[in-house]
Coordinates of C-alpha atoms in Angstrom, one line a residue:
X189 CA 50.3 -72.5 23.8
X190 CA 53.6 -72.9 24.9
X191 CA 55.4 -70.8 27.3
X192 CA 57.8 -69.1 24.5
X193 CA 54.8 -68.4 22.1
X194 CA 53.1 -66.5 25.2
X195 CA 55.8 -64.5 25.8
X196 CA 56.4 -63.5 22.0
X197 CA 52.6 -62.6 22.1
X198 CA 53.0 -60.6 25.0
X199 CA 56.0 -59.2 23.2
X200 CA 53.7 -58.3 20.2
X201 CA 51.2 -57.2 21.8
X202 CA 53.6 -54.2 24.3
X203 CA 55.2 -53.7 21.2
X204 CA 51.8 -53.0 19.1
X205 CA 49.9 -51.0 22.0
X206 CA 48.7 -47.6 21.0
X207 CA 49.7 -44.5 23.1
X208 CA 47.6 -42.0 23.8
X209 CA 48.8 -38.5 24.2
X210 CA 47.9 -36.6 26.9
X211 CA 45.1 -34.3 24.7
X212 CA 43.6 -38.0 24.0
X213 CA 43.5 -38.8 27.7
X214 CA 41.7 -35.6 28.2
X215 CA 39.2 -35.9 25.4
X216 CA 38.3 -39.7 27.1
X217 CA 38.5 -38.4 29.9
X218 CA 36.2 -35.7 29.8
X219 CA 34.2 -37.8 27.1
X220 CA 33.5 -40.2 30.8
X221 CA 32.7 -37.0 32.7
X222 CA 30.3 -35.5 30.8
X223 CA 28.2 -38.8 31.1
X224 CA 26.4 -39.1 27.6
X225 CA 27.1 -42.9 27.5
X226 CA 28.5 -45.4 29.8
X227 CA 32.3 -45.7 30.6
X228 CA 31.8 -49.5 29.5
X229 CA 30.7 -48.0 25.9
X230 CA 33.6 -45.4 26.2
X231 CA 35.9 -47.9 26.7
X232 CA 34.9 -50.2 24.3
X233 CA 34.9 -47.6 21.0
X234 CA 38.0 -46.4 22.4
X235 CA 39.7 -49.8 22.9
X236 CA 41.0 -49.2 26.5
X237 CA 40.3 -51.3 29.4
X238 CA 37.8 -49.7 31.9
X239 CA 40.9 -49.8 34.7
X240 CA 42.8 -47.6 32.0
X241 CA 39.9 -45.1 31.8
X242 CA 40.2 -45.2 35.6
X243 CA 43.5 -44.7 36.7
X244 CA 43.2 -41.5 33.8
X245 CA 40.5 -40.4 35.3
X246 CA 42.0 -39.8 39.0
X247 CA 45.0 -38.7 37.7
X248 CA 43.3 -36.6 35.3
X249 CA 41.7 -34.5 38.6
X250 CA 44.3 -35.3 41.1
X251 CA 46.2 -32.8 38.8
X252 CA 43.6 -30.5 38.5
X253 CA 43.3 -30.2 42.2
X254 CA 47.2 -29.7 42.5
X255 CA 47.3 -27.2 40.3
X256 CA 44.0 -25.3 41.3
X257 CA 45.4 -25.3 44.9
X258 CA 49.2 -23.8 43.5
X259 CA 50.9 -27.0 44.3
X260 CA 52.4 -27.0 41.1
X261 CA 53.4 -24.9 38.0
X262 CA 52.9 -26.3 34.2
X263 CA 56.1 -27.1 32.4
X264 CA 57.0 -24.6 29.3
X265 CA 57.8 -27.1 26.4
X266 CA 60.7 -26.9 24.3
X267 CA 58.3 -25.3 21.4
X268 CA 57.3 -22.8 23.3
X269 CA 60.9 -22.1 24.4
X270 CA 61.5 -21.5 20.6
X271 CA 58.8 -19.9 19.7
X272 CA 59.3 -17.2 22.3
X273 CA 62.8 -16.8 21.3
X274 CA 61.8 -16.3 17.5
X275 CA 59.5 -13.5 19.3
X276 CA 61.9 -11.7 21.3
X277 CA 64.4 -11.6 18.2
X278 CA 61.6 -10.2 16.2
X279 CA 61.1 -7.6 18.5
X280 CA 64.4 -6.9 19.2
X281 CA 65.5 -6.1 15.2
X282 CA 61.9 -4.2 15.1
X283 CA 63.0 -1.5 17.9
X284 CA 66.9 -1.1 16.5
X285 CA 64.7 -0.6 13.3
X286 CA 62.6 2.1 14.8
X287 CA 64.2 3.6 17.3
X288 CA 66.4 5.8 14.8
X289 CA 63.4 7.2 13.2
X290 CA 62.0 8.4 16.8
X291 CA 65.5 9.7 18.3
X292 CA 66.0 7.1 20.8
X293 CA 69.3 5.6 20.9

């Protein structure tokens, strides 16, 4: 193969790679921790490379152990965000609704 055609497949093939999102990661993940087949037959029905599976792994408990110990605080997604302003609106036209009816002002 020449040197162009490798780099085009290499192209291809960073182009075509799946991502995994990080609720995959944890389902392999744990998939590998619970033990009920190999990571070699994890790894092959998932089609990731073993290293993959490792580097998920550690970072997978490195994590765990950070937040476990308080070193750090989870991140409040945008959805979330929304949702809790939807929430706070809601409640906020419920009490100028009711709070008439009970004399408050």
């Amino acid at each position: 193969m020449s040197n162009n055609t490798e780099k085009l497949v290499k192209d291809i093939r960073r182009r075509t790679r799946k991502k995994y999102s990080a609720e995959e990661k944890i389902r392999i993940v744990l998939e590998g921790l619970r033990g009920e087949e190999s990571i070699a037959e994890l790894c092959r029905r998932e089609n990731i490379n073993q290293n993959v599976y490792y580097r998920w792994s550690k970072e997978f408990l490195e994590a765990g152990k950070q937040r476990l110990a308080g070193d750090i605080k989870r991140e409040v997604t945008s959805t979330e965000v929304i949702d809790l302003k939807k929430e706070n609106d809601q409640l906020k036209r419920l009490l100028a609704d009711i709070s008439p009816a009970h004399g408050w002002s």
